[in-house]
Amino acid sequence: MVVPRRPSPFQRSGLTPQQQDYQISRKRMIAEQLIPAGVTDPRVLTAMAKIPRHLFVPEGMMSQAYSDHPLHIGEGQTISQPAIVGLMTQALELKGHEKVLDVGTGSGYQLAVLCELAKEVFSIERISKLSNRARRILYDIAYVNFKLRIGDGSMGWPEEAPFDAILVAAGSPEIPSVYLSQLKEGGRLVIPVGGSESQDLVLAIRRGNTFESKVILPCRFVKLIGKQGWRET
Ligand code: SAH
């Protein structure tokens, strides 16, 4: 008679040893990077503890996916470091019912965080190869509450406006004026504003025909290249 073996703890949890390692890395990322940086919104922390960030980085870099720095994702672009993603997302104060515009799809990681926290997300990327890769990863994980567009996100997405929130993951010399008209009253925009080498991460809230804005922290992002951003060189 064959006596069935007791399942190992790994089998009991339904996760492979490698998946368990990534889960531990995410817990450490929360405790050692996000919370010390000031990310306290439990919804943001729960989403980032769940999303498999390693799937969004190139295969050779998976082991660094949860480290405290940005990573190259190809095409000269980067995925922001975890604490920056957390702070930008937290500043939007999402509750779950919102329609959000995400500019600079890149790897799709920030978009996944927004898909967890808002009702629907519209994301624009100018490089089609990145957009297509992000789409595959998001579908594989089973997100369905997003739409992608390839084009110039500095012009927003007029057909889907107005948005409750806009998150821009590329730096611009000034806030593109179309974002004001594409935000609802009281809507929140997070965007890096400044020179090509360094910027301020700005939170701007629509108050009538103007923005009430404040600087969250200094930062360094790739350029927002487009009609209302930087010119392509
Ligand atoms: N949110 C991304 C970060 C991407 S980095 C992530 O989680 O991985 C910024 C991205 O903005 C780059 O992929 C870059 O190609 C894109 N980008 C730059 N200018 C843009 C524009 N005008 N419209 C749309 N995307 C733009």
Short mmCIF file of C-alpha atoms and ligand atoms in Angstrom, two decimals:
data_model
loop_
_atom_site.label_atom_id
_atom_site.label_comp_id
_atom_site.label_asym_id
_atom_site.label_seq_id
_atom_site.Cartn_x
_atom_site.Cartn_y
_atom_site.Cartn_z
CA MET A 1 0.00 0.00 0.00
CA VAL A 2 1.28 3.47 -0.85
CA VAL A 3 1.02 5.89 2.03
CA PRO A 4 0.36 9.37 0.69
CA ARG A 5 3.08 11.77 1.76
CA ARG A 6 2.16 14.85 3.70
CA PRO A 7 2.28 17.84 1.38
CA SER A 8 5.31 20.09 1.98
CA PRO A 9 4.58 23.58 3.34
CA PHE A 10 5.26 24.91 -0.17
CA GLN A 11 2.62 22.65 -1.69
CA ARG A 12 0.19 23.56 1.07
CA SER A 13 0.50 27.26 0.22
CA GLY A 14 0.04 26.55 -3.48
CA LEU A 15 3.20 28.54 -4.29
CA THR A 16 6.49 27.26 -5.68
CA PRO A 17 9.64 27.94 -3.59
CA GLN A 18 10.57 30.66 -6.09
CA GLN A 19 7.16 32.33 -5.78
CA GLN A 20 7.57 32.20 -2.01
CA ASP A 21 10.94 33.93 -2.33
CA TYR A 22 9.36 36.72 -4.37
CA GLN A 23 6.60 37.05 -1.81
CA ILE A 24 9.20 37.47 0.93
CA SER A 25 11.04 40.05 -1.23
CA ARG A 26 7.79 42.01 -1.58
CA LYS A 27 7.22 41.99 2.18
CA ARG A 28 10.75 43.32 2.69
CA MET A 29 10.21 45.95 -0.02
CA ILE A 30 7.16 47.17 1.93
CA ALA A 31 8.89 47.20 5.33
CA GLU A 32 12.31 48.50 4.26
CA GLN A 33 11.49 50.84 1.37
CA LEU A 34 7.86 51.89 1.13
CA ILE A 35 6.98 52.53 4.78
CA PRO A 36 10.26 54.39 5.56
CA ALA A 37 9.65 56.55 2.44
CA GLY A 38 6.26 57.57 3.84
CA VAL A 39 3.88 55.26 1.98
CA THR A 40 1.19 54.52 4.57
CA ASP A 41 -2.05 54.11 2.56
CA PRO A 42 -3.05 50.50 3.32
CA ARG A 43 -4.65 50.08 -0.12
CA VAL A 44 -1.38 51.03 -1.84
CA LEU A 45 0.68 48.77 0.42
CA THR A 46 -1.68 45.83 -0.08
CA ALA A 47 -1.62 46.25 -3.88
CA MET A 48 2.17 46.45 -4.01
CA ALA A 49 2.52 43.46 -1.68
CA LYS A 50 0.45 41.46 -4.16
CA ILE A 51 1.65 42.50 -7.64
CA PRO A 52 4.48 40.34 -9.06
CA ARG A 53 6.85 43.21 -9.98
CA HIS A 54 9.48 40.72 -11.19
CA LEU A 55 7.27 39.84 -14.17
CA PHE A 56 7.52 43.42 -15.45
CA VAL A 57 11.33 43.64 -15.62
CA PRO A 58 13.52 42.00 -18.29
CA GLU A 59 14.22 38.34 -17.49
CA GLY A 60 17.90 38.82 -16.61
CA MET A 61 16.93 41.39 -13.96
CA MET A 62 14.20 39.54 -12.09
CA SER A 63 16.42 39.06 -9.04
CA GLN A 64 16.71 42.87 -8.72
CA ALA A 65 13.01 43.57 -9.24
CA TYR A 66 12.36 44.39 -5.56
CA SER A 67 15.57 46.38 -4.96
CA ASP A 68 15.54 50.03 -3.98
CA HIS A 69 16.44 51.50 -7.38
CA PRO A 70 14.99 52.02 -10.86
CA LEU A 71 15.70 49.37 -13.52
CA HIS A 72 16.18 49.53 -17.28
CA ILE A 73 13.28 48.02 -19.21
CA GLY A 74 14.71 48.42 -22.74
CA GLU A 75 14.27 51.13 -25.39
CA GLY A 76 16.23 53.51 -23.13
CA GLN A 77 13.42 53.60 -20.55
CA THR A 78 13.19 52.68 -16.86
CA ILE A 79 10.73 51.29 -14.32
CA SER A 80 10.65 53.62 -11.30
CA GLN A 81 11.95 52.44 -7.95
CA PRO A 82 9.24 50.92 -5.72
CA ALA A 83 9.07 53.80 -3.22
CA ILE A 84 8.48 56.33 -6.01
CA VAL A 85 5.65 54.22 -7.44
CA GLY A 86 4.16 54.03 -3.93
CA LEU A 87 4.42 57.77 -3.26
CA MET A 88 3.01 58.77 -6.66
CA THR A 89 0.09 56.37 -6.32
CA GLN A 90 -0.63 57.38 -2.73
CA ALA A 91 -0.79 61.06 -3.75
CA LEU A 92 -3.77 60.27 -6.01
CA GLU A 93 -5.83 59.13 -2.96
CA LEU A 94 -7.71 56.50 -4.98
CA LYS A 95 -10.72 54.85 -3.33
CA GLY A 96 -11.73 52.37 -6.04
CA HIS A 97 -14.38 54.13 -8.16
CA GLU A 98 -12.04 56.31 -10.24
CA LYS A 99 -11.22 56.68 -13.91
CA VAL A 100 -7.47 57.26 -14.19
CA LEU A 101 -5.08 58.33 -16.97
CA ASP A 102 -1.57 56.83 -16.79
CA VAL A 103 0.99 58.50 -19.08
CA GLY A 104 4.09 56.44 -19.96
CA THR A 105 2.95 52.79 -19.76
CA GLY A 106 6.58 51.59 -19.88
CA SER A 107 6.77 48.15 -18.28
CA GLY A 108 3.12 48.30 -17.18
CA TYR A 109 3.96 47.94 -13.47
CA GLN A 110 2.57 51.32 -12.40
CA LEU A 111 -0.50 50.55 -14.51
CA ALA A 112 -1.00 47.26 -12.64
CA VAL A 113 -0.90 49.14 -9.33
CA LEU A 114 -3.53 51.56 -10.65
CA CYS A 115 -5.68 48.68 -11.97
CA GLU A 116 -5.76 47.29 -8.40
CA LEU A 117 -6.81 50.62 -6.88
CA ALA A 118 -9.15 52.31 -9.40
CA LYS A 119 -12.16 51.28 -11.46
CA GLU A 120 -10.58 51.79 -14.90
CA VAL A 121 -7.25 52.96 -16.21
CA PHE A 122 -6.31 54.44 -19.59
CA SER A 123 -2.59 54.26 -20.32
CA ILE A 124 -0.60 55.86 -23.15
CA GLU A 125 2.92 54.95 -24.31
CA ARG A 126 4.80 56.37 -27.28
CA ILE A 127 6.95 53.25 -27.86
CA SER A 128 4.80 50.47 -29.32
CA LYS A 129 7.19 47.68 -28.34
CA LEU A 130 6.86 48.59 -24.64
CA SER A 131 3.09 48.97 -24.86
CA ASN A 132 2.67 45.56 -26.49
CA ARG A 133 4.90 43.88 -23.94
CA ALA A 134 3.00 45.51 -21.07
CA ARG A 135 -0.32 44.36 -22.54
CA ARG A 136 0.82 40.73 -22.62
CA ILE A 137 2.03 40.80 -19.02
CA LEU A 138 -1.14 42.47 -17.72
CA TYR A 139 -3.38 40.02 -19.55
CA ASP A 140 -1.31 37.10 -18.25
CA ILE A 141 -1.82 38.31 -14.68
CA ALA A 142 -5.52 38.76 -15.57
CA TYR A 143 -6.11 42.52 -15.37
CA VAL A 144 -9.02 43.57 -17.55
CA ASN A 145 -9.93 47.08 -16.35
CA PHE A 146 -7.50 48.99 -18.58
CA LYS A 147 -7.11 50.30 -22.13
CA LEU A 148 -3.82 51.05 -23.87
CA ARG A 149 -3.04 53.57 -26.56
CA ILE A 150 0.18 54.12 -28.50
CA GLY A 151 0.81 57.83 -28.99
CA ASP A 152 1.68 61.16 -27.40
CA GLY A 153 0.46 61.19 -23.81
CA SER A 154 1.44 64.86 -23.39
CA MET A 155 -1.87 65.57 -25.16
CA GLY A 156 -3.82 63.40 -22.72
CA TRP A 157 -6.68 61.19 -23.94
CA PRO A 158 -9.47 63.67 -24.85
CA GLU A 159 -12.02 61.02 -25.90
CA GLU A 160 -11.97 59.47 -22.43
CA ALA A 161 -11.73 62.70 -20.39
CA PRO A 162 -12.56 63.84 -17.79
CA PHE A 163 -10.46 61.76 -15.40
CA ASP A 164 -10.50 61.63 -11.60
CA ALA A 165 -6.71 61.37 -11.58
CA ILE A 166 -3.74 61.58 -13.94
CA LEU A 167 -0.32 60.02 -13.24
CA VAL A 168 2.59 60.96 -15.49
CA ALA A 169 5.77 58.84 -15.24
CA ALA A 170 7.99 61.05 -17.41
CA GLY A 171 9.38 64.52 -16.71
CA SER A 172 8.12 67.66 -18.41
CA PRO A 173 9.42 71.27 -18.41
CA GLU A 174 5.94 72.43 -17.40
CA ILE A 175 2.56 70.85 -16.66
CA PRO A 176 0.94 70.22 -20.07
CA SER A 177 -2.08 72.53 -20.15
CA VAL A 178 -4.43 69.86 -21.55
CA TYR A 179 -4.23 67.94 -18.28
CA LEU A 180 -6.16 70.70 -16.50
CA SER A 181 -9.10 70.48 -18.90
CA GLN A 182 -9.01 66.66 -18.83
CA LEU A 183 -9.30 66.47 -15.03
CA LYS A 184 -12.55 66.63 -13.07
CA GLU A 185 -12.97 69.43 -10.54
CA GLY A 186 -10.89 68.40 -7.51
CA GLY A 187 -9.10 65.80 -9.64
CA ARG A 188 -5.48 64.99 -8.78
CA LEU A 189 -2.44 65.02 -11.08
CA VAL A 190 1.02 63.72 -10.21
CA ILE A 191 3.85 64.69 -12.56
CA PRO A 192 7.62 65.28 -12.47
CA VAL A 193 8.24 68.91 -13.53
CA GLY A 194 11.60 70.52 -14.22
CA GLY A 195 14.79 70.16 -16.26
CA SER A 196 15.96 67.16 -18.21
CA GLU A 197 18.37 66.04 -15.47
CA SER A 198 16.25 66.55 -12.35
CA GLN A 199 12.68 67.46 -11.54
CA ASP A 200 10.26 68.03 -8.68
CA LEU A 201 7.50 65.49 -8.27
CA VAL A 202 4.43 67.75 -8.18
CA LEU A 203 0.92 67.03 -6.93
CA ALA A 204 -1.54 69.38 -8.67
CA ILE A 205 -5.24 69.48 -7.75
CA ARG A 206 -7.76 71.06 -10.11
CA ARG A 207 -9.52 74.04 -8.52
CA GLY A 208 -11.71 75.59 -11.24
CA ASN A 209 -9.50 76.82 -14.04
CA THR A 210 -6.25 76.52 -12.18
CA PHE A 211 -4.09 74.08 -10.25
CA GLU A 212 -3.33 74.18 -6.55
CA SER A 213 0.05 72.49 -6.49
CA LYS A 214 2.73 71.33 -4.09
CA VAL A 215 6.06 69.59 -4.42
CA ILE A 216 6.21 66.04 -3.03
CA LEU A 217 9.96 65.46 -3.45
CA PRO A 218 12.86 65.94 -5.87
CA CYS A 219 13.13 63.18 -8.45
CA ARG A 220 14.71 62.10 -11.71
CA PHE A 221 12.61 60.71 -14.55
CA VAL A 222 13.09 60.08 -18.27
CA LYS A 223 11.74 62.82 -20.55
CA LEU A 224 8.12 63.22 -21.53
CA ILE A 225 8.66 63.53 -25.27
CA GLY A 226 5.76 65.13 -27.11
CA LYS A 227 3.92 68.24 -28.21
CA GLN A 228 3.49 69.52 -24.66
CA GLY A 229 6.68 67.98 -23.25
CA TRP A 230 10.24 67.86 -24.61
CA ARG A 231 11.03 67.86 -28.32
CA GLU A 232 12.47 64.65 -29.67
CA THR A 233 16.24 65.14 -30.27
N1 SAH B 1 5.10 53.74 -15.58
C1 SAH B 1 6.23 53.05 -16.14
C2 SAH B 1 7.46 53.92 -16.15
C3 SAH B 1 7.90 54.15 -17.52
S1 SAH B 1 9.20 55.30 -17.78
C4 SAH B 1 6.47 51.73 -15.45
O1 SAH B 1 5.82 51.44 -14.44
O2 SAH B 1 7.30 50.96 -15.93
C5 SAH B 1 8.36 56.52 -18.72
C6 SAH B 1 7.74 56.07 -20.01
O3 SAH B 1 7.14 57.22 -20.60
C7 SAH B 1 8.70 55.50 -21.04
O4 SAH B 1 8.29 54.21 -21.39
C8 SAH B 1 8.58 56.46 -22.23
O5 SAH B 1 8.68 55.83 -23.49
C9 SAH B 1 7.20 57.06 -22.01
N2 SAH B 1 6.94 58.35 -22.64
C10 SAH B 1 7.77 59.41 -22.77
N3 SAH B 1 7.12 60.42 -23.39
C11 SAH B 1 5.85 60.00 -23.63
C12 SAH B 1 4.69 60.58 -24.24
N4 SAH B 1 4.68 61.83 -24.71
N5 SAH B 1 3.58 59.84 -24.31
C13 SAH B 1 3.54 58.57 -23.84
N6 SAH B 1 4.59 57.96 -23.27
C14 SAH B 1 5.73 58.66 -23.16
#
